[in-house]
PDB file of C-alpha atoms in Angstrom:
ATOM      1  CA  UNK Y   1       8.427 -16.670  22.496  1.00  0.00           C
ATOM      2  CA  UNK Y   2      10.039 -13.245  22.072  1.00  0.00           C
ATOM      3  CA  UNK Y   3       8.543 -11.159  19.295  1.00  0.00           C
ATOM      4  CA  UNK Y   4       9.211  -7.803  17.651  1.00  0.00           C
ATOM      5  CA  UNK Y   5       6.432  -6.286  15.570  1.00  0.00           C
ATOM      6  CA  UNK Y   6       7.003  -3.295  13.320  1.00  0.00           C
ATOM      7  CA  UNK Y   7       4.434  -1.056  11.718  1.00  0.00           C
ATOM      8  CA  UNK Y   8       3.621  -0.036   9.148  1.00  0.00           C
ATOM      9  CA  UNK Y   9       5.055  -2.677   6.810  1.00  0.00           C
ATOM     10  CA  UNK Y  10       5.552  -0.016   4.172  1.00  0.00           C
ATOM     11  CA  UNK Y  11       5.136   3.721   3.945  1.00  0.00           C
ATOM     12  CA  UNK Y  12       5.276   6.272   1.151  1.00  0.00           C
ATOM     13  CA  UNK Y  13       5.670   9.971   1.963  1.00  0.00           C
ATOM     14  CA  UNK Y  14       6.657  13.105   0.096  1.00  0.00           C
ATOM     15  CA  UNK Y  15      10.098  14.596   0.426  1.00  0.00           C
ATOM     16  CA  UNK Y  16      10.269  17.116   3.247  1.00  0.00           C
ATOM     17  CA  UNK Y  17       7.492  15.498   5.289  1.00  0.00           C
ATOM     18  CA  UNK Y  18       7.938  13.853   8.681  1.00  0.00           C
ATOM     19  CA  UNK Y  19       7.107  10.255   9.557  1.00  0.00           C
ATOM     20  CA  UNK Y  20       7.129   7.892  12.511  1.00  0.00           C
ATOM     21  CA  UNK Y  21       7.870   4.188  12.487  1.00  0.00           C
ATOM     22  CA  UNK Y  22       6.746   1.893  15.297  1.00  0.00           C
ATOM     23  CA  UNK Y  23       8.324  -1.091  17.031  1.00  0.00           C
ATOM     24  CA  UNK Y  24       6.480  -3.120  19.676  1.00  0.00           C
ATOM     25  CA  UNK Y  25       8.206  -5.968  21.458  1.00  0.00           C
ATOM     26  CA  UNK Y  26       7.536  -8.710  23.966  1.00  0.00           C
ATOM     27  CA  UNK Y  27      11.212  -9.433  24.712  1.00  0.00           C
ATOM     28  CA  UNK Y  28      11.844  -9.949  28.407  1.00  0.00           C
ATOM     29  CA  UNK Y  29      13.990  -9.284  30.294  1.00  0.00           C
ATOM     30  CA  UNK Y  30      14.887  -6.298  28.147  1.00  0.00           C
ATOM     31  CA  UNK Y  31      18.476  -5.186  27.590  1.00  0.00           C
ATOM     32  CA  UNK Y  32      18.479  -2.772  24.656  1.00  0.00           C
ATOM     33  CA  UNK Y  33      16.852  -1.912  21.343  1.00  0.00           C
ATOM     34  CA  UNK Y  34      18.598  -0.867  18.155  1.00  0.00           C
ATOM     35  CA  UNK Y  35      17.277   0.679  14.984  1.00  0.00           C
ATOM     36  CA  UNK Y  36      19.075  -0.262  11.784  1.00  0.00           C
ATOM     37  CA  UNK Y  37      18.776   1.344   8.349  1.00  0.00           C
ATOM     38  CA  UNK Y  38      19.098  -0.889   5.310  1.00  0.00           C
ATOM     39  CA  UNK Y  39      19.524   0.726   1.915  1.00  0.00           C
ATOM     40  CA  UNK Y  40      18.354  -1.365  -1.013  1.00  0.00           C
ATOM     41  CA  UNK Y  41      20.822  -4.167  -1.747  1.00  0.00           C
ATOM     42  CA  UNK Y  42      23.126  -3.191   1.141  1.00  0.00           C
ATOM     43  CA  UNK Y  43      23.720  -4.528   4.632  1.00  0.00           C
ATOM     44  CA  UNK Y  44      21.918  -2.882   7.574  1.00  0.00           C
ATOM     45  CA  UNK Y  45      23.718  -0.128   9.484  1.00  0.00           C
ATOM     46  CA  UNK Y  46      23.003   0.854  13.084  1.00  0.00           C
ATOM     47  CA  UNK Y  47      21.270   4.217  13.573  1.00  0.00           C
ATOM     48  CA  UNK Y  48      20.866   4.289  17.317  1.00  0.00           C
ATOM     49  CA  UNK Y  49      20.654   2.181  20.467  1.00  0.00           C
ATOM     50  CA  UNK Y  50      18.123   2.637  23.260  1.00  0.00           C
ATOM     51  CA  UNK Y  51      18.739   1.235  26.726  1.00  0.00           C
ATOM     52  CA  UNK Y  52      16.269   0.817  29.569  1.00  0.00           C
ATOM     53  CA  UNK Y  53      17.010   4.200  31.128  1.00  0.00           C
ATOM     54  CA  UNK Y  54      16.759   6.220  27.909  1.00  0.00           C
ATOM     55  CA  UNK Y  55      13.509   7.784  26.703  1.00  0.00           C
ATOM     56  CA  UNK Y  56      14.703   9.770  23.713  1.00  0.00           C
ATOM     57  CA  UNK Y  57      17.840   9.874  21.592  1.00  0.00           C
ATOM     58  CA  UNK Y  58      18.558  11.855  18.445  1.00  0.00           C
ATOM     59  CA  UNK Y  59      20.907  11.202  15.557  1.00  0.00           C
ATOM     60  CA  UNK Y  60      20.593  14.110  13.149  1.00  0.00           C
ATOM     61  CA  UNK Y  61      17.098  14.061  11.669  1.00  0.00           C
ATOM     62  CA  UNK Y  62      16.366  10.699  13.327  1.00  0.00           C
ATOM     63  CA  UNK Y  63      14.868  10.633  16.827  1.00  0.00           C
ATOM     64  CA  UNK Y  64      14.212   7.376  18.622  1.00  0.00           C
ATOM     65  CA  UNK Y  65      11.987   7.005  21.658  1.00  0.00           C
ATOM     66  CA  UNK Y  66      11.554   4.153  24.082  1.00  0.00           C
ATOM     67  CA  UNK Y  67       8.754   3.377  26.529  1.00  0.00           C
ATOM     68  CA  UNK Y  68      10.003   0.362  28.470  1.00  0.00           C
ATOM     69  CA  UNK Y  69       6.759   0.113  30.414  1.00  0.00           C
ATOM     70  CA  UNK Y  70       4.588  -0.397  27.334  1.00  0.00           C
ATOM     71  CA  UNK Y  71       7.447  -2.084  25.419  1.00  0.00           C
ATOM     72  CA  UNK Y  72       7.232   0.299  22.515  1.00  0.00           C
ATOM     73  CA  UNK Y  73       9.776   2.259  20.512  1.00  0.00           C
ATOM     74  CA  UNK Y  74       9.397   4.714  17.683  1.00  0.00           C
ATOM     75  CA  UNK Y  75      11.727   6.189  15.107  1.00  0.00           C
ATOM     76  CA  UNK Y  76      10.780   9.678  13.955  1.00  0.00           C
ATOM     77  CA  UNK Y  77      12.280  11.101  10.774  1.00  0.00           C
ATOM     78  CA  UNK Y  78      12.117  14.857  10.373  1.00  0.00           C
ATOM     79  CA  UNK Y  79      12.163  16.707   7.043  1.00  0.00           C
ATOM     80  CA  UNK Y  80      12.601  13.512   5.031  1.00  0.00           C
ATOM     81  CA  UNK Y  81      15.084  13.336   2.192  1.00  0.00           C
ATOM     82  CA  UNK Y  82      15.272  11.013  -0.807  1.00  0.00           C
ATOM     83  CA  UNK Y  83      18.237   9.271   0.848  1.00  0.00           C
ATOM     84  CA  UNK Y  84      15.957   8.204   3.700  1.00  0.00           C
ATOM     85  CA  UNK Y  85      14.317   5.704   1.355  1.00  0.00           C
ATOM     86  CA  UNK Y  86      15.276   2.375   2.928  1.00  0.00           C
ATOM     87  CA  UNK Y  87      14.089  -0.391   5.206  1.00  0.00           C
ATOM     88  CA  UNK Y  88      14.257   0.290   8.932  1.00  0.00           C
ATOM     89  CA  UNK Y  89      14.750  -2.714  11.173  1.00  0.00           C
ATOM     90  CA  UNK Y  90      14.160  -2.867  14.915  1.00  0.00           C
ATOM     91  CA  UNK Y  91      16.327  -5.359  16.840  1.00  0.00           C
ATOM     92  CA  UNK Y  92      15.711  -6.048  20.528  1.00  0.00           C
ATOM     93  CA  UNK Y  93      18.241  -7.676  22.807  1.00  0.00           C
ATOM     94  CA  UNK Y  94      17.213  -9.848  25.710  1.00  0.00           C
ATOM     95  CA  UNK Y  95      19.183  -9.739  28.916  1.00  0.00           C
ATOM     96  CA  UNK Y  96      19.566 -13.498  28.743  1.00  0.00           C
ATOM     97  CA  UNK Y  97      21.709 -15.521  31.052  1.00  0.00           C
ATOM     98  CA  UNK Y  98      21.718 -18.515  28.756  1.00  0.00           C
ATOM     99  CA  UNK Y  99      23.820 -19.390  25.749  1.00  0.00           C
ATOM    100  CA  UNK Y 100      21.539 -17.871  23.079  1.00  0.00           C
ATOM    101  CA  UNK Y 101      22.566 -14.582  21.479  1.00  0.00           C
ATOM    102  CA  UNK Y 102      19.418 -12.901  22.764  1.00  0.00           C
ATOM    103  CA  UNK Y 103      18.615 -10.998  19.573  1.00  0.00           C
ATOM    104  CA  UNK Y 104      15.110 -10.748  18.109  1.00  0.00           C
ATOM    105  CA  UNK Y 105      14.568  -9.009  14.780  1.00  0.00           C
ATOM    106  CA  UNK Y 106      11.515  -7.188  13.482  1.00  0.00           C
ATOM    107  CA  UNK Y 107      10.607  -7.647   9.819  1.00  0.00           C
ATOM    108  CA  UNK Y 108      11.242  -4.006   9.076  1.00  0.00           C
ATOM    109  CA  UNK Y 109       9.365  -1.028   7.650  1.00  0.00           C
ATOM    110  CA  UNK Y 110       9.985  -0.220   3.997  1.00  0.00           C
ATOM    111  CA  UNK Y 111      10.017   3.568   3.593  1.00  0.00           C
ATOM    112  CA  UNK Y 112       9.820   5.284   0.224  1.00  0.00           C
ATOM    113  CA  UNK Y 113      10.371   9.037  -0.092  1.00  0.00           C
ATOM    114  CA  UNK Y 114       8.850  10.518  -3.214  1.00  0.00           C
ATOM    115  CA  UNK Y 115      10.098  13.810  -4.748  1.00  0.00           C
TER     116      UNK Y 115
ATOM    117  CA  UNK S   1      38.942   0.125   7.444  1.00  0.00           C
ATOM    118  CA  UNK S   2      36.689  -1.934   9.715  1.00  0.00           C
ATOM    119  CA  UNK S   3      34.586  -4.230   7.600  1.00  0.00           C
ATOM    120  CA  UNK S   4      32.847  -7.530   7.065  1.00  0.00           C
ATOM    121  CA  UNK S   5      33.649  -9.056   3.682  1.00  0.00           C
ATOM    122  CA  UNK S   6      31.483 -11.634   1.968  1.00  0.00           C
ATOM    123  CA  UNK S   7      32.252 -13.585  -1.189  1.00  0.00           C
ATOM    124  CA  UNK S   8      30.847 -14.157  -3.681  1.00  0.00           C
ATOM    125  CA  UNK S   9      28.492 -11.180  -3.935  1.00  0.00           C
ATOM    126  CA  UNK S  10      26.460 -12.873  -6.653  1.00  0.00           C
ATOM    127  CA  UNK S  11      26.188 -16.537  -7.541  1.00  0.00           C
ATOM    128  CA  UNK S  12      23.976 -18.624  -9.785  1.00  0.00           C
ATOM    129  CA  UNK S  13      24.280 -22.358  -9.277  1.00  0.00           C
ATOM    130  CA  UNK S  14      22.347 -25.554  -9.877  1.00  0.00           C
ATOM    131  CA  UNK S  15      20.572 -27.882  -7.493  1.00  0.00           C
ATOM    132  CA  UNK S  16      22.904 -30.172  -5.614  1.00  0.00           C
ATOM    133  CA  UNK S  17      26.193 -28.457  -6.392  1.00  0.00           C
ATOM    134  CA  UNK S  18      27.965 -27.755  -3.106  1.00  0.00           C
ATOM    135  CA  UNK S  19      28.942 -24.165  -2.488  1.00  0.00           C
ATOM    136  CA  UNK S  20      30.560 -22.058   0.216  1.00  0.00           C
ATOM    137  CA  UNK S  21      29.951 -18.397   0.956  1.00  0.00           C
ATOM    138  CA  UNK S  22      32.890 -16.913   2.818  1.00  0.00           C
ATOM    139  CA  UNK S  23      32.692 -14.246   5.519  1.00  0.00           C
ATOM    140  CA  UNK S  24      35.647 -12.481   7.068  1.00  0.00           C
ATOM    141  CA  UNK S  25      35.829  -9.628   9.606  1.00  0.00           C
ATOM    142  CA  UNK S  26      38.827  -7.522  10.623  1.00  0.00           C
ATOM    143  CA  UNK S  27      37.469  -6.125  13.909  1.00  0.00           C
ATOM    144  CA  UNK S  28      38.510  -9.005  16.194  1.00  0.00           C
ATOM    145  CA  UNK S  29      34.845  -9.611  17.003  1.00  0.00           C
ATOM    146  CA  UNK S  30      33.876 -12.633  19.047  1.00  0.00           C
ATOM    147  CA  UNK S  31      30.341 -12.958  17.652  1.00  0.00           C
ATOM    148  CA  UNK S  32      29.454 -13.777  14.042  1.00  0.00           C
ATOM    149  CA  UNK S  33      26.158 -14.709  12.465  1.00  0.00           C
ATOM    150  CA  UNK S  34      24.505 -15.591   9.154  1.00  0.00           C
ATOM    151  CA  UNK S  35      21.081 -14.413   7.986  1.00  0.00           C
ATOM    152  CA  UNK S  36      18.928 -14.873   4.953  1.00  0.00           C
ATOM    153  CA  UNK S  37      16.567 -12.186   3.772  1.00  0.00           C
ATOM    154  CA  UNK S  38      13.478 -12.915   1.713  1.00  0.00           C
ATOM    155  CA  UNK S  39      10.706 -10.508   0.656  1.00  0.00           C
ATOM    156  CA  UNK S  40       8.156 -10.026   3.420  1.00  0.00           C
ATOM    157  CA  UNK S  41      10.046 -12.222   5.887  1.00  0.00           C
ATOM    158  CA  UNK S  42      12.793  -9.894   7.051  1.00  0.00           C
ATOM    159  CA  UNK S  43      16.171 -11.138   8.253  1.00  0.00           C
ATOM    160  CA  UNK S  44      16.100 -14.699   9.566  1.00  0.00           C
ATOM    161  CA  UNK S  45      19.035 -16.128  11.446  1.00  0.00           C
ATOM    162  CA  UNK S  46      20.629 -19.295  10.073  1.00  0.00           C
ATOM    163  CA  UNK S  47      23.547 -19.945  12.444  1.00  0.00           C
ATOM    164  CA  UNK S  48      25.572 -17.915  14.879  1.00  0.00           C
ATOM    165  CA  UNK S  49      28.876 -18.258  16.696  1.00  0.00           C
ATOM    166  CA  UNK S  50      29.777 -16.780  20.069  1.00  0.00           C
ATOM    167  CA  UNK S  51      33.488 -17.488  19.590  1.00  0.00           C
ATOM    168  CA  UNK S  52      35.993 -19.803  17.945  1.00  0.00           C
ATOM    169  CA  UNK S  53      34.804 -23.421  17.780  1.00  0.00           C
ATOM    170  CA  UNK S  54      31.380 -22.451  19.203  1.00  0.00           C
ATOM    171  CA  UNK S  55      28.406 -22.486  16.803  1.00  0.00           C
ATOM    172  CA  UNK S  56      24.643 -22.675  17.362  1.00  0.00           C
ATOM    173  CA  UNK S  57      21.558 -23.031  15.223  1.00  0.00           C
ATOM    174  CA  UNK S  58      19.397 -20.015  14.529  1.00  0.00           C
ATOM    175  CA  UNK S  59      15.812 -20.039  13.332  1.00  0.00           C
ATOM    176  CA  UNK S  60      16.314 -21.590   9.872  1.00  0.00           C
ATOM    177  CA  UNK S  61      19.407 -23.864   9.961  1.00  0.00           C
ATOM    178  CA  UNK S  62      18.124 -26.701   7.740  1.00  0.00           C
ATOM    179  CA  UNK S  63      20.272 -27.250   4.665  1.00  0.00           C
ATOM    180  CA  UNK S  64      23.193 -25.175   5.943  1.00  0.00           C
ATOM    181  CA  UNK S  65      26.451 -25.822   7.764  1.00  0.00           C
ATOM    182  CA  UNK S  66      28.981 -23.465   9.318  1.00  0.00           C
ATOM    183  CA  UNK S  67      32.374 -23.644  10.944  1.00  0.00           C
ATOM    184  CA  UNK S  68      34.402 -21.254  13.114  1.00  0.00           C
ATOM    185  CA  UNK S  69      37.988 -22.452  13.079  1.00  0.00           C
ATOM    186  CA  UNK S  70      39.415 -18.937  13.219  1.00  0.00           C
ATOM    187  CA  UNK S  71      38.087 -15.840  14.913  1.00  0.00           C
ATOM    188  CA  UNK S  72      37.931 -13.765  11.728  1.00  0.00           C
ATOM    189  CA  UNK S  73      36.239 -16.305   9.404  1.00  0.00           C
ATOM    190  CA  UNK S  74      32.758 -17.803   9.450  1.00  0.00           C
ATOM    191  CA  UNK S  75      31.948 -19.609   6.177  1.00  0.00           C
ATOM    192  CA  UNK S  76      28.427 -20.718   5.267  1.00  0.00           C
ATOM    193  CA  UNK S  77      28.255 -24.077   3.492  1.00  0.00           C
ATOM    194  CA  UNK S  78      25.379 -25.342   1.376  1.00  0.00           C
ATOM    195  CA  UNK S  79      26.135 -29.054   0.902  1.00  0.00           C
ATOM    196  CA  UNK S  80      23.311 -29.706  -1.576  1.00  0.00           C
ATOM    197  CA  UNK S  81      21.607 -26.437  -2.513  1.00  0.00           C
ATOM    198  CA  UNK S  82      17.949 -26.452  -3.454  1.00  0.00           C
ATOM    199  CA  UNK S  83      15.831 -23.758  -5.156  1.00  0.00           C
ATOM    200  CA  UNK S  84      14.226 -22.778  -1.829  1.00  0.00           C
ATOM    201  CA  UNK S  85      17.652 -21.566  -0.715  1.00  0.00           C
ATOM    202  CA  UNK S  86      17.565 -18.845  -3.345  1.00  0.00           C
ATOM    203  CA  UNK S  87      17.897 -15.740  -1.238  1.00  0.00           C
ATOM    204  CA  UNK S  88      19.977 -12.748  -0.177  1.00  0.00           C
ATOM    205  CA  UNK S  89      22.454 -13.740   2.524  1.00  0.00           C
ATOM    206  CA  UNK S  90      24.119 -11.485   5.088  1.00  0.00           C
ATOM    207  CA  UNK S  91      26.971 -12.137   7.451  1.00  0.00           C
ATOM    208  CA  UNK S  92      27.356  -9.977  10.561  1.00  0.00           C
ATOM    209  CA  UNK S  93      29.816  -9.632  13.414  1.00  0.00           C
ATOM    210  CA  UNK S  94      29.900  -7.928  16.792  1.00  0.00           C
ATOM    211  CA  UNK S  95      31.825  -7.750  20.008  1.00  0.00           C
ATOM    212  CA  UNK S  96      30.598  -9.898  22.856  1.00  0.00           C
ATOM    213  CA  UNK S  97      30.935  -8.875  26.517  1.00  0.00           C
ATOM    214  CA  UNK S  98      29.605 -11.371  29.002  1.00  0.00           C
ATOM    215  CA  UNK S  99      26.064 -12.127  27.844  1.00  0.00           C
ATOM    216  CA  UNK S 100      25.723  -8.928  25.778  1.00  0.00           C
ATOM    217  CA  UNK S 101      26.068  -8.647  22.019  1.00  0.00           C
ATOM    218  CA  UNK S 102      26.985  -5.225  20.698  1.00  0.00           C
ATOM    219  CA  UNK S 103      26.194  -3.407  17.459  1.00  0.00           C
ATOM    220  CA  UNK S 104      26.012  -5.729  14.479  1.00  0.00           C
ATOM    221  CA  UNK S 105      28.265  -4.923  11.543  1.00  0.00           C
ATOM    222  CA  UNK S 106      26.915  -6.456   8.345  1.00  0.00           C
ATOM    223  CA  UNK S 107      28.572  -7.478   5.136  1.00  0.00           C
ATOM    224  CA  UNK S 108      27.329  -6.236   1.772  1.00  0.00           C
ATOM    225  CA  UNK S 109      25.314  -9.364   1.108  1.00  0.00           C
ATOM    226  CA  UNK S 110      25.537 -12.371  -1.201  1.00  0.00           C
ATOM    227  CA  UNK S 111      22.718 -12.923  -3.656  1.00  0.00           C
ATOM    228  CA  UNK S 112      22.366 -16.623  -4.364  1.00  0.00           C
ATOM    229  CA  UNK S 113      20.190 -18.181  -7.050  1.00  0.00           C
ATOM    230  CA  UNK S 114      19.755 -21.956  -7.171  1.00  0.00           C
ATOM    231  CA  UNK S 115      18.266 -23.290 -10.426  1.00  0.00           C
TER     232      UNK S 115
END
């Protein structure tokens, strides 16, 4: 069964510090991986997508990496701000030929930025 | 403005009283899906739809029904709600190209309490 494991489950850091969130997956065959940000009480919003051929992609202070060989991705946040406090969800898409939607969700990492 | 609209946003009901949570998207997306989110469990898929008149069970479909009579609407029906269906519910939509599902656009969520 396809699985997506995220670590840590929760993380508290001080404003201005950097942090890295991890996503390990067993989904195969792999199509793409997305990171979503979910503010408290709101719906998730896509931050970035990583495809098989991409190793690194940046979106402002967010940098995602992908190692398709080890089936790992990370999301690095630089110079954290209070607005970065949220849950970050990793979603992996399978390149499935069947009728299923091919999406597997991680349980998310809950990040708290303290002033 | 491109959006996914859910109603109601908040609802308190009693066991056994049928209710419907509506979901509507204005992006002409083929794919729509319902999730529930509970503490520590992440987003779990209830039902999804690849297109009009096509629906499939997700991971936790028991106690729920859906229909997809129109492309823009995907209502979630709880025929006889029970307290274990107390949760935060999200609807999402996306384009669908061949066997690939694109970026998910989520609604703002519907918080349901069943007494």
